[in-house]
Amino acid sequence: MKDQDSTLDISGILKSDGGSQHCVRSVDLSETDPSFSDVVFDAEFRNISGVVTVRATVSGVYSGVCDRCLEPVSRGLSAGIDTVVTADSSKDDSIAVKDSRIDLVRTAYDALNLELPTVFLCREDCKGLCQSCGANLNEGPCGCGR
Ligand SMILES: [Zn+2]
Ligand SMILES: [Zn+2]
């Protein structure tokens, strides 16, 4: 069951010139990176003269810790994909197809990873931790030193 869920069979659209296919699938990334949950892959495939394009939105929730105050934070992420499906996996901005299937786990993970901010904060103006006593300064001044 699980193996089948991690890939998407697009043999129908690969064969139908001029056709299109819409699909929505939930993707389990828990084995790749448990920080991601509630991941949904929503895609529109189109076959134009044998070239299959895909426009997709990958959404999910990322759970991590704030880089400044180390409190747990969860944030919704959404990534857009607009590319072609090709058997040539050396093109890195395309989605590789193998045995008429695409790897949903890898596609969704790669797309969401790109949306992660380099600095992950619980909020824009997080005050972080006091460098001397380690208190969370979002909860008020720690009163030490100064
Ligand atoms: Zn914070
Ligand atoms: Zn302090």
mmCIF file of N, CA and C and ligand atoms in Angstrom:
data_model
loop_
_atom_site.group_PDB
_atom_site.id
_atom_site.type_symbol
_atom_site.label_atom_id
_atom_site.label_comp_id
_atom_site.label_asym_id
_atom_site.label_seq_id
_atom_site.Cartn_x
_atom_site.Cartn_y
_atom_site.Cartn_z
ATOM 1 N N MET A 1 0.840 -1.198 0.000
ATOM 2 C CA MET A 1 0.000 0.000 0.000
ATOM 3 C C MET A 1 0.874 1.246 0.000
ATOM 4 N N LYS A 2 1.821 1.262 0.929
ATOM 5 C CA LYS A 2 2.652 2.433 1.101
ATOM 6 C C LYS A 2 3.485 2.744 -0.151
ATOM 7 N N ASP A 3 4.078 1.679 -0.730
ATOM 8 C CA ASP A 3 4.896 1.848 -1.929
ATOM 9 C C ASP A 3 4.111 2.507 -3.038
ATOM 10 N N GLN A 4 2.890 2.058 -3.187
ATOM 11 C CA GLN A 4 2.061 2.570 -4.262
ATOM 12 C C GLN A 4 1.711 4.037 -4.024
ATOM 13 N N ASP A 5 1.499 4.382 -2.786
ATOM 14 C CA ASP A 5 1.129 5.747 -2.453
ATOM 15 C C ASP A 5 2.236 6.753 -2.707
ATOM 16 N N SER A 6 3.477 6.305 -2.681
ATOM 17 C CA SER A 6 4.575 7.251 -2.810
ATOM 18 C C SER A 6 4.859 7.619 -4.261
ATOM 19 N N THR A 7 4.195 6.950 -5.199
ATOM 20 C CA THR A 7 4.380 7.301 -6.614
ATOM 21 C C THR A 7 3.021 7.554 -7.259
ATOM 22 N N LEU A 8 3.052 8.211 -8.398
ATOM 23 C CA LEU A 8 1.819 8.514 -9.115
ATOM 24 C C LEU A 8 1.935 7.974 -10.536
ATOM 25 N N ASP A 9 0.960 7.157 -10.920
ATOM 26 C CA ASP A 9 0.937 6.573 -12.259
ATOM 27 C C ASP A 9 0.389 7.600 -13.245
ATOM 28 N N ILE A 10 1.218 8.021 -14.201
ATOM 29 C CA ILE A 10 0.746 8.998 -15.179
ATOM 30 C C ILE A 10 0.754 8.397 -16.587
ATOM 31 N N SER A 11 0.628 7.060 -16.660
ATOM 32 C CA SER A 11 0.680 6.401 -17.961
ATOM 33 C C SER A 11 -0.429 6.896 -18.888
ATOM 34 N N GLY A 12 -1.591 7.223 -18.304
ATOM 35 C CA GLY A 12 -2.715 7.696 -19.113
ATOM 36 C C GLY A 12 -2.371 8.969 -19.863
ATOM 37 N N ILE A 13 -1.839 9.944 -19.148
ATOM 38 C CA ILE A 13 -1.543 11.230 -19.767
ATOM 39 C C ILE A 13 -0.333 11.142 -20.699
ATOM 40 N N LEU A 14 0.579 10.237 -20.396
ATOM 41 C CA LEU A 14 1.755 10.080 -21.263
ATOM 42 C C LEU A 14 1.330 9.622 -22.657
ATOM 43 N N LYS A 15 0.230 8.866 -22.703
ATOM 44 C CA LYS A 15 -0.216 8.292 -23.975
ATOM 45 C C LYS A 15 -1.206 9.174 -24.708
ATOM 46 N N SER A 16 -1.796 10.157 -24.014
ATOM 47 C CA SER A 16 -2.871 10.878 -24.684
ATOM 48 C C SER A 16 -2.462 12.286 -25.101
ATOM 49 N N ASP A 17 -2.058 12.411 -26.344
ATOM 50 C CA ASP A 17 -1.677 13.705 -26.908
ATOM 51 C C ASP A 17 -2.872 14.660 -26.874
ATOM 52 N N GLY A 18 -2.662 15.842 -26.299
ATOM 53 C CA GLY A 18 -3.745 16.814 -26.205
ATOM 54 C C GLY A 18 -4.582 16.667 -24.951
ATOM 55 N N GLY A 19 -4.298 15.651 -24.169
ATOM 56 C CA GLY A 19 -5.110 15.402 -22.985
ATOM 57 C C GLY A 19 -4.594 16.117 -21.757
ATOM 58 N N SER A 20 -5.402 16.118 -20.721
ATOM 59 C CA SER A 20 -4.959 16.677 -19.453
ATOM 60 C C SER A 20 -5.520 15.835 -18.322
ATOM 61 N N GLN A 21 -4.882 15.948 -17.183
ATOM 62 C CA GLN A 21 -5.288 15.141 -16.032
ATOM 63 C C GLN A 21 -5.043 15.928 -14.768
ATOM 64 N N HIS A 22 -6.062 16.000 -13.937
ATOM 65 C CA HIS A 22 -5.910 16.707 -12.665
ATOM 66 C C HIS A 22 -5.874 15.670 -11.559
ATOM 67 N N CYS A 23 -4.959 15.840 -10.631
ATOM 68 C CA CYS A 23 -4.968 14.892 -9.525
ATOM 69 C C CYS A 23 -4.542 15.552 -8.232
ATOM 70 N N VAL A 24 -5.122 15.092 -7.165
ATOM 71 C CA VAL A 24 -4.798 15.587 -5.833
ATOM 72 C C VAL A 24 -4.451 14.370 -4.982
ATOM 73 N N ARG A 25 -3.285 14.402 -4.409
ATOM 74 C CA ARG A 25 -2.868 13.256 -3.589
ATOM 75 C C ARG A 25 -2.210 13.750 -2.317
ATOM 76 N N SER A 26 -2.456 13.052 -1.233
ATOM 77 C CA SER A 26 -1.705 13.394 -0.037
ATOM 78 C C SER A 26 -0.426 12.562 -0.031
ATOM 79 N N VAL A 27 0.633 13.161 0.456
ATOM 80 C CA VAL A 27 1.949 12.534 0.396
ATOM 81 C C VAL A 27 2.502 12.391 1.804
ATOM 82 N N ASP A 28 2.960 11.200 2.114
ATOM 83 C CA ASP A 28 3.518 10.932 3.432
ATOM 84 C C ASP A 28 5.037 11.129 3.402
ATOM 85 N N LEU A 29 5.504 12.208 4.019
ATOM 86 C CA LEU A 29 6.944 12.464 4.030
ATOM 87 C C LEU A 29 7.594 12.047 5.348
ATOM 88 N N SER A 30 6.852 11.322 6.172
ATOM 89 C CA SER A 30 7.362 11.031 7.519
ATOM 90 C C SER A 30 8.668 10.248 7.501
ATOM 91 N N GLU A 31 8.863 9.416 6.461
ATOM 92 C CA GLU A 31 10.105 8.641 6.431
ATOM 93 C C GLU A 31 11.268 9.439 5.838
ATOM 94 N N THR A 32 10.959 10.438 5.028
ATOM 95 C CA THR A 32 12.001 11.267 4.415
ATOM 96 C C THR A 32 12.428 12.365 5.382
ATOM 97 N N ASP A 33 11.442 13.079 5.898
ATOM 98 C CA ASP A 33 11.722 14.149 6.853
ATOM 99 C C ASP A 33 10.474 14.379 7.693
ATOM 100 N N PRO A 34 10.468 13.871 8.927
ATOM 101 C CA PRO A 34 9.264 13.965 9.761
ATOM 102 C C PRO A 34 8.882 15.400 10.139
ATOM 103 N N SER A 35 9.708 16.375 9.766
ATOM 104 C CA SER A 35 9.343 17.770 10.031
ATOM 105 C C SER A 35 8.166 18.210 9.174
ATOM 106 N N PHE A 36 7.932 17.501 8.074
ATOM 107 C CA PHE A 36 6.832 17.867 7.177
ATOM 108 C C PHE A 36 5.622 16.994 7.448
ATOM 109 N N SER A 37 4.442 17.621 7.538
ATOM 110 C CA SER A 37 3.209 16.847 7.703
ATOM 111 C C SER A 37 2.100 17.471 6.875
ATOM 112 N N ASP A 38 0.989 16.751 6.770
ATOM 113 C CA ASP A 38 -0.189 17.216 6.017
ATOM 114 C C ASP A 38 0.180 17.686 4.608
ATOM 115 N N VAL A 39 1.020 16.919 3.933
ATOM 116 C CA VAL A 39 1.497 17.321 2.608
ATOM 117 C C VAL A 39 0.506 16.880 1.525
ATOM 118 N N VAL A 40 0.133 17.846 0.691
ATOM 119 C CA VAL A 40 -0.803 17.564 -0.399
ATOM 120 C C VAL A 40 -0.191 18.016 -1.726
ATOM 121 N N PHE A 41 -0.276 17.128 -2.717
ATOM 122 C CA PHE A 41 0.228 17.396 -4.057
ATOM 123 C C PHE A 41 -0.987 17.563 -4.972
ATOM 124 N N ASP A 42 -1.142 18.758 -5.503
ATOM 125 C CA ASP A 42 -2.311 19.083 -6.331
ATOM 126 C C ASP A 42 -1.794 19.486 -7.705
ATOM 127 N N ALA A 43 -2.005 18.641 -8.694
ATOM 128 C CA ALA A 43 -1.341 18.865 -9.979
ATOM 129 C C ALA A 43 -2.263 18.756 -11.181
ATOM 130 N N GLU A 44 -1.900 19.521 -12.187
ATOM 131 C CA GLU A 44 -2.589 19.469 -13.473
ATOM 132 C C GLU A 44 -1.531 19.061 -14.516
ATOM 133 N N PHE A 45 -1.729 17.907 -15.136
ATOM 134 C CA PHE A 45 -0.805 17.442 -16.178
ATOM 135 C C PHE A 45 -1.427 17.734 -17.536
ATOM 136 N N ARG A 46 -0.575 18.097 -18.493
ATOM 137 C CA ARG A 46 -1.037 18.330 -19.846
ATOM 138 C C ARG A 46 -0.071 17.697 -20.826
ATOM 139 N N ASN A 47 -0.606 17.061 -21.814
ATOM 140 C CA ASN A 47 0.228 16.481 -22.859
ATOM 141 C C ASN A 47 0.051 17.315 -24.120
ATOM 142 N N ILE A 48 1.083 18.057 -24.484
ATOM 143 C CA ILE A 48 1.029 18.884 -25.686
ATOM 144 C C ILE A 48 2.021 18.330 -26.694
ATOM 145 N N SER A 49 1.490 17.703 -27.717
ATOM 146 C CA SER A 49 2.308 17.063 -28.753
ATOM 147 C C SER A 49 3.384 16.152 -28.159
ATOM 148 N N GLY A 50 3.006 15.397 -27.189
ATOM 149 C CA GLY A 50 3.935 14.426 -26.625
ATOM 150 C C GLY A 50 4.799 14.948 -25.490
ATOM 151 N N VAL A 51 4.757 16.269 -25.260
ATOM 152 C CA VAL A 51 5.513 16.813 -24.129
ATOM 153 C C VAL A 51 4.547 16.975 -22.955
ATOM 154 N N VAL A 52 4.875 16.349 -21.854
ATOM 155 C CA VAL A 52 3.980 16.422 -20.707
ATOM 156 C C VAL A 52 4.471 17.495 -19.729
ATOM 157 N N THR A 53 3.608 18.482 -19.509
ATOM 158 C CA THR A 53 3.945 19.538 -18.547
ATOM 159 C C THR A 53 3.127 19.321 -17.284
ATOM 160 N N VAL A 54 3.630 19.840 -16.206
ATOM 161 C CA VAL A 54 2.899 19.736 -14.948
ATOM 162 C C VAL A 54 2.930 21.078 -14.228
ATOM 163 N N ARG A 55 1.758 21.475 -13.782
ATOM 164 C CA ARG A 55 1.628 22.636 -12.911
ATOM 165 C C ARG A 55 1.057 22.133 -11.621
ATOM 166 N N ALA A 56 1.798 22.316 -10.551
ATOM 167 C CA ALA A 56 1.346 21.735 -9.298
ATOM 168 C C ALA A 56 1.562 22.679 -8.134
ATOM 169 N N THR A 57 0.772 22.452 -7.112
ATOM 170 C CA THR A 57 0.983 23.148 -5.849
ATOM 171 C C THR A 57 1.212 22.076 -4.801
ATOM 172 N N VAL A 58 2.290 22.220 -4.077
ATOM 173 C CA VAL A 58 2.557 21.310 -2.966
ATOM 174 C C VAL A 58 2.390 22.120 -1.692
ATOM 175 N N SER A 59 1.503 21.675 -0.832
ATOM 176 C CA SER A 59 1.345 22.396 0.427
ATOM 177 C C SER A 59 1.600 21.441 1.578
ATOM 178 N N GLY A 60 1.967 21.995 2.697
ATOM 179 C CA GLY A 60 2.239 21.152 3.855
ATOM 180 C C GLY A 60 2.545 22.002 5.063
ATOM 181 N N VAL A 61 2.788 21.329 6.166
ATOM 182 C CA VAL A 61 3.114 22.027 7.403
ATOM 183 C C VAL A 61 4.521 21.630 7.819
ATOM 184 N N TYR A 62 5.332 22.612 8.115
ATOM 185 C CA TYR A 62 6.690 22.340 8.597
ATOM 186 C C TYR A 62 6.749 22.616 10.089
ATOM 187 N N SER A 63 7.241 21.666 10.831
ATOM 188 C CA SER A 63 7.392 21.852 12.274
ATOM 189 C C SER A 63 8.868 21.827 12.626
ATOM 190 N N GLY A 64 9.322 22.897 13.230
ATOM 191 C CA GLY A 64 10.725 22.969 13.609
ATOM 192 C C GLY A 64 10.862 23.787 14.872
ATOM 193 N N VAL A 65 12.052 24.292 15.110
ATOM 194 C CA VAL A 65 12.237 25.182 16.255
ATOM 195 C C VAL A 65 12.726 26.527 15.749
ATOM 196 N N CYS A 66 12.330 27.573 16.458
ATOM 197 C CA CYS A 66 12.740 28.924 16.112
ATOM 198 C C CYS A 66 14.266 29.033 16.239
ATOM 199 N N ASP A 67 14.903 29.622 15.242
ATOM 200 C CA ASP A 67 16.364 29.744 15.262
ATOM 201 C C ASP A 67 16.863 30.655 16.377
ATOM 202 N N ARG A 68 16.013 31.531 16.872
ATOM 203 C CA ARG A 68 16.462 32.448 17.931
ATOM 204 C C ARG A 68 16.092 31.991 19.335
ATOM 205 N N CYS A 69 14.819 31.614 19.530
ATOM 206 C CA CYS A 69 14.400 31.312 20.908
ATOM 207 C C CYS A 69 14.251 29.810 21.156
ATOM 208 N N LEU A 70 14.399 28.994 20.100
ATOM 209 C CA LEU A 70 14.342 27.536 20.208
ATOM 210 C C LEU A 70 12.982 26.973 20.609
ATOM 211 N N GLU A 71 11.948 27.798 20.563
ATOM 212 C CA GLU A 71 10.598 27.295 20.826
ATOM 213 C C GLU A 71 10.101 26.554 19.584
ATOM 214 N N PRO A 72 9.288 25.506 19.787
ATOM 215 C CA PRO A 72 8.734 24.801 18.623
ATOM 216 C C PRO A 72 7.809 25.703 17.803
ATOM 217 N N VAL A 73 7.919 25.617 16.502
ATOM 218 C CA VAL A 73 7.087 26.416 15.601
ATOM 219 C C VAL A 73 6.583 25.517 14.482
ATOM 220 N N SER A 74 5.327 25.699 14.098
ATOM 221 C CA SER A 74 4.796 25.028 12.916
ATOM 222 C C SER A 74 4.329 26.085 11.950
ATOM 223 N N ARG A 75 4.622 25.869 10.697
ATOM 224 C CA ARG A 75 4.230 26.862 9.710
ATOM 225 C C ARG A 75 3.756 26.165 8.434
ATOM 226 N N GLY A 76 2.696 26.707 7.851
ATOM 227 C CA GLY A 76 2.221 26.189 6.581
ATOM 228 C C GLY A 76 3.126 26.662 5.452
ATOM 229 N N LEU A 77 3.420 25.765 4.530
ATOM 230 C CA LEU A 77 4.258 26.112 3.379
ATOM 231 C C LEU A 77 3.499 25.743 2.112
ATOM 232 N N SER A 78 3.765 26.496 1.066
ATOM 233 C CA SER A 78 3.153 26.169 -0.204
ATOM 234 C C SER A 78 4.166 26.429 -1.307
ATOM 235 N N ALA A 79 4.354 25.446 -2.181
ATOM 236 C CA ALA A 79 5.347 25.569 -3.239
ATOM 237 C C ALA A 79 4.686 25.365 -4.589
ATOM 238 N N GLY A 80 5.086 26.154 -5.552
ATOM 239 C CA GLY A 80 4.560 25.994 -6.899
ATOM 240 C C GLY A 80 5.543 25.223 -7.763
ATOM 241 N N ILE A 81 5.012 24.360 -8.613
ATOM 242 C CA ILE A 81 5.846 23.620 -9.562
ATOM 243 C C ILE A 81 5.283 23.896 -10.949
ATOM 244 N N ASP A 82 6.150 24.250 -11.863
ATOM 245 C CA ASP A 82 5.721 24.480 -13.244
ATOM 246 C C ASP A 82 6.852 23.975 -14.119
ATOM 247 N N THR A 83 6.727 22.741 -14.577
ATOM 248 C CA THR A 83 7.854 22.138 -15.275
ATOM 249 C C THR A 83 7.377 21.055 -16.245
ATOM 250 N N VAL A 84 8.310 20.294 -16.767
ATOM 251 C CA VAL A 84 7.962 19.204 -17.659
ATOM 252 C C VAL A 84 8.300 17.874 -16.995
ATOM 253 N N VAL A 85 7.628 16.843 -17.470
ATOM 254 C CA VAL A 85 7.909 15.494 -17.001
ATOM 255 C C VAL A 85 8.775 14.838 -18.066
ATOM 256 N N THR A 86 9.906 14.306 -17.664
ATOM 257 C CA THR A 86 10.793 13.722 -18.655
ATOM 258 C C THR A 86 11.492 12.487 -18.101
ATOM 259 N N ALA A 87 11.870 11.590 -18.993
ATOM 260 C CA ALA A 87 12.598 10.395 -18.570
ATOM 261 C C ALA A 87 14.061 10.719 -18.307
ATOM 262 N N ASP A 88 14.489 11.923 -18.724
ATOM 263 C CA ASP A 88 15.881 12.327 -18.530
ATOM 264 C C ASP A 88 16.047 12.967 -17.160
ATOM 265 N N SER A 89 16.521 12.186 -16.200
ATOM 266 C CA SER A 89 16.574 12.690 -14.822
ATOM 267 C C SER A 89 17.755 13.626 -14.587
ATOM 268 N N SER A 90 18.577 13.863 -15.624
ATOM 269 C CA SER A 90 19.722 14.752 -15.412
ATOM 270 C C SER A 90 19.324 16.230 -15.459
ATOM 271 N N LYS A 91 18.124 16.510 -15.985
ATOM 272 C CA LYS A 91 17.633 17.891 -15.965
ATOM 273 C C LYS A 91 17.038 18.140 -14.596
ATOM 274 N N ASP A 92 17.675 18.991 -13.817
ATOM 275 C CA ASP A 92 17.207 19.019 -12.430
ATOM 276 C C ASP A 92 15.941 19.826 -12.179
ATOM 277 N N ASP A 93 15.499 20.656 -13.104
ATOM 278 C CA ASP A 93 14.244 21.351 -12.807
ATOM 279 C C ASP A 93 13.031 20.625 -13.381
ATOM 280 N N SER A 94 13.241 19.429 -13.905
ATOM 281 C CA SER A 94 12.110 18.668 -14.419
ATOM 282 C C SER A 94 11.742 17.573 -13.416
ATOM 283 N N ILE A 95 10.625 16.911 -13.675
ATOM 284 C CA ILE A 95 10.227 15.793 -12.822
ATOM 285 C C ILE A 95 10.502 14.512 -13.592
ATOM 286 N N ALA A 96 11.241 13.615 -12.998
ATOM 287 C CA ALA A 96 11.623 12.385 -13.676
ATOM 288 C C ALA A 96 10.480 11.375 -13.652
ATOM 289 N N VAL A 97 10.268 10.740 -14.789
ATOM 290 C CA VAL A 97 9.262 9.692 -14.860
ATOM 291 C C VAL A 97 9.988 8.363 -15.078
ATOM 292 N N LYS A 98 9.535 7.355 -14.339
ATOM 293 C CA LYS A 98 10.157 6.045 -14.444
ATOM 294 C C LYS A 98 9.044 5.014 -14.442
ATOM 295 N N ASP A 99 9.037 4.141 -15.441
ATOM 296 C CA ASP A 99 7.966 3.148 -15.574
ATOM 297 C C ASP A 99 6.592 3.815 -15.504
ATOM 298 N N SER A 100 6.458 4.977 -16.182
ATOM 299 C CA SER A 100 5.193 5.732 -16.220
ATOM 300 C C SER A 100 4.762 6.277 -14.874
ATOM 301 N N ARG A 101 5.691 6.338 -13.925
ATOM 302 C CA ARG A 101 5.329 6.837 -12.603
ATOM 303 C C ARG A 101 6.293 7.950 -12.188
ATOM 304 N N ILE A 102 5.756 8.894 -11.429
ATOM 305 C CA ILE A 102 6.648 9.897 -10.852
ATOM 306 C C ILE A 102 6.695 9.690 -9.346
ATOM 307 N N ASP A 103 7.821 10.060 -8.788
ATOM 308 C CA ASP A 103 8.061 9.873 -7.363
ATOM 309 C C ASP A 103 7.484 11.066 -6.602
ATOM 310 N N LEU A 104 6.330 10.859 -5.992
ATOM 311 C CA LEU A 104 5.650 11.968 -5.307
ATOM 312 C C LEU A 104 6.405 12.426 -4.069
ATOM 313 N N VAL A 105 7.000 11.482 -3.374
ATOM 314 C CA VAL A 105 7.704 11.833 -2.139
ATOM 315 C C VAL A 105 8.868 12.764 -2.452
ATOM 316 N N ARG A 106 9.656 12.391 -3.456
ATOM 317 C CA ARG A 106 10.813 13.208 -3.803
ATOM 318 C C ARG A 106 10.391 14.559 -4.370
ATOM 319 N N THR A 107 9.390 14.538 -5.239
ATOM 320 C CA THR A 107 8.919 15.778 -5.851
ATOM 321 C C THR A 107 8.390 16.747 -4.795
ATOM 322 N N ALA A 108 7.578 16.228 -3.894
ATOM 323 C CA ALA A 108 6.987 17.089 -2.865
ATOM 324 C C ALA A 108 8.054 17.578 -1.888
ATOM 325 N N TYR A 109 8.956 16.684 -1.526
ATOM 326 C CA TYR A 109 10.000 17.059 -0.573
ATOM 327 C C TYR A 109 10.923 18.140 -1.154
ATOM 328 N N ASP A 110 11.359 17.937 -2.396
ATOM 329 C CA ASP A 110 12.243 18.921 -3.038
ATOM 330 C C ASP A 110 11.565 20.285 -3.133
ATOM 331 N N ALA A 111 10.283 20.282 -3.509
ATOM 332 C CA ALA A 111 9.569 21.547 -3.678
ATOM 333 C C ALA A 111 9.402 22.273 -2.338
ATOM 334 N N LEU A 112 9.026 21.537 -1.308
ATOM 335 C CA LEU A 112 8.804 22.180 -0.004
ATOM 336 C C LEU A 112 10.108 22.660 0.615
ATOM 337 N N ASN A 113 11.159 21.880 0.419
ATOM 338 C CA ASN A 113 12.459 22.252 0.963
ATOM 339 C C ASN A 113 12.927 23.610 0.449
ATOM 340 N N LEU A 114 12.632 23.882 -0.822
ATOM 341 C CA LEU A 114 13.035 25.155 -1.422
ATOM 342 C C LEU A 114 12.298 26.335 -0.790
ATOM 343 N N GLU A 115 11.121 26.048 -0.220
ATOM 344 C CA GLU A 115 10.320 27.128 0.368
ATOM 345 C C GLU A 115 10.718 27.443 1.805
ATOM 346 N N LEU A 116 11.564 26.597 2.370
ATOM 347 C CA LEU A 116 11.947 26.831 3.765
ATOM 348 C C LEU A 116 12.797 28.087 3.862
ATOM 349 N N PRO A 117 12.467 28.977 4.781
ATOM 350 C CA PRO A 117 13.299 30.162 4.936
ATOM 351 C C PRO A 117 14.666 29.773 5.497
ATOM 352 N N THR A 118 15.708 30.539 5.164
ATOM 353 C CA THR A 118 17.044 30.195 5.678
ATOM 354 C C THR A 118 17.099 30.427 7.181
ATOM 355 N N VAL A 119 16.343 31.420 7.638
ATOM 356 C CA VAL A 119 16.247 31.635 9.081
ATOM 357 C C VAL A 119 14.792 31.377 9.456
ATOM 358 N N PHE A 120 14.590 30.404 10.313
ATOM 359 C CA PHE A 120 13.238 30.004 10.682
ATOM 360 C C PHE A 120 12.902 30.615 12.036
ATOM 361 N N LEU A 121 11.950 31.533 12.050
ATOM 362 C CA LEU A 121 11.625 32.242 13.287
ATOM 363 C C LEU A 121 10.180 32.006 13.689
ATOM 364 N N CYS A 122 9.931 32.047 15.014
ATOM 365 C CA CYS A 122 8.556 31.867 15.490
ATOM 366 C C CYS A 122 7.726 33.081 15.089
ATOM 367 N N ARG A 123 8.364 34.235 15.046
ATOM 368 C CA ARG A 123 7.727 35.436 14.539
ATOM 369 C C ARG A 123 8.828 36.398 14.122
ATOM 370 N N GLU A 124 8.468 37.304 13.262
ATOM 371 C CA GLU A 124 9.419 38.238 12.663
ATOM 372 C C GLU A 124 10.302 38.943 13.700
ATOM 373 N N ASP A 125 9.680 39.365 14.807
ATOM 374 C CA ASP A 125 10.428 40.168 15.786
ATOM 375 C C ASP A 125 10.787 39.355 17.031
ATOM 376 N N CYS A 126 11.037 38.066 16.838
ATOM 377 C CA CYS A 126 11.410 37.225 17.989
ATOM 378 C C CYS A 126 12.640 37.816 18.674
ATOM 379 N N LYS A 127 12.555 37.927 19.982
ATOM 380 C CA LYS A 127 13.662 38.549 20.722
ATOM 381 C C LYS A 127 14.752 37.560 21.087
ATOM 382 N N GLY A 128 14.469 36.280 20.945
ATOM 383 C CA GLY A 128 15.501 35.283 21.199
ATOM 384 C C GLY A 128 15.765 35.053 22.681
ATOM 385 N N LEU A 129 16.895 34.424 22.938
ATOM 386 C CA LEU A 129 17.246 34.074 24.311
ATOM 387 C C LEU A 129 18.317 35.028 24.833
ATOM 388 N N CYS A 130 18.269 35.305 26.127
ATOM 389 C CA CYS A 130 19.303 36.129 26.746
ATOM 390 C C CYS A 130 20.636 35.385 26.654
ATOM 391 N N GLN A 131 21.670 36.073 26.225
ATOM 392 C CA GLN A 131 22.949 35.399 26.051
ATOM 393 C C GLN A 131 23.612 35.025 27.365
ATOM 394 N N SER A 132 23.230 35.688 28.455
ATOM 395 C CA SER A 132 23.851 35.285 29.729
ATOM 396 C C SER A 132 23.060 34.239 30.477
ATOM 397 N N CYS A 133 21.718 34.423 30.592
ATOM 398 C CA CYS A 133 20.981 33.470 31.423
ATOM 399 C C CYS A 133 20.133 32.491 30.624
ATOM 400 N N GLY A 134 19.985 32.743 29.327
ATOM 401 C CA GLY A 134 19.244 31.787 28.500
ATOM 402 C C GLY A 134 17.735 31.928 28.584
ATOM 403 N N ALA A 135 17.235 32.962 29.299
ATOM 404 C CA ALA A 135 15.785 33.148 29.397
ATOM 405 C C ALA A 135 15.220 33.553 28.034
ATOM 406 N N ASN A 136 13.962 33.154 27.801
ATOM 407 C CA ASN A 136 13.275 33.527 26.568
ATOM 408 C C ASN A 136 12.797 34.974 26.704
ATOM 409 N N LEU A 137 13.419 35.879 25.951
ATOM 410 C CA LEU A 137 13.132 37.312 26.102
ATOM 411 C C LEU A 137 11.778 37.714 25.527
ATOM 412 N N ASN A 138 11.108 36.781 24.800
ATOM 413 C CA ASN A 138 9.751 37.065 24.343
ATOM 414 C C ASN A 138 8.793 37.102 25.531
ATOM 415 N N GLU A 139 9.191 36.428 26.608
ATOM 416 C CA GLU A 139 8.315 36.349 27.780
ATOM 417 C C GLU A 139 8.579 37.490 28.750
ATOM 418 N N GLY A 140 9.397 38.444 28.352
ATOM 419 C CA GLY A 140 9.689 39.580 29.214
ATOM 420 C C GLY A 140 11.180 39.653 29.503
ATOM 421 N N PRO A 141 11.638 40.819 30.011
ATOM 422 C CA PRO A 141 13.064 40.976 30.301
ATOM 423 C C PRO A 141 13.473 40.017 31.406
ATOM 424 N N CYS A 142 14.676 39.459 31.296
ATOM 425 C CA CYS A 142 15.101 38.454 32.282
ATOM 426 C C CYS A 142 15.633 39.113 33.539
ATOM 427 N N GLY A 143 16.052 40.376 33.444
ATOM 428 C CA GLY A 143 16.491 41.081 34.649
ATOM 429 C C GLY A 143 17.940 40.842 35.032
ATOM 430 N N CYS A 144 18.609 39.940 34.340
ATOM 431 C CA CYS A 144 19.997 39.674 34.709
ATOM 432 C C CYS A 144 20.923 40.705 34.072
ATOM 433 N N GLY A 145 22.112 40.838 34.570
ATOM 434 C CA GLY A 145 23.160 41.675 33.992
ATOM 435 C C GLY A 145 22.740 43.092 33.649
ATOM 436 N N ARG A 146 22.570 43.389 32.440
ATOM 437 C CA ARG A 146 22.301 44.663 31.767
ATOM 438 C C ARG A 146 23.133 45.823 32.179
HETATM 439 ZN ZN ZN B 1 11.475 32.673 18.478
HETATM 440 ZN ZN ZN B 2 19.393 37.156 31.226
#
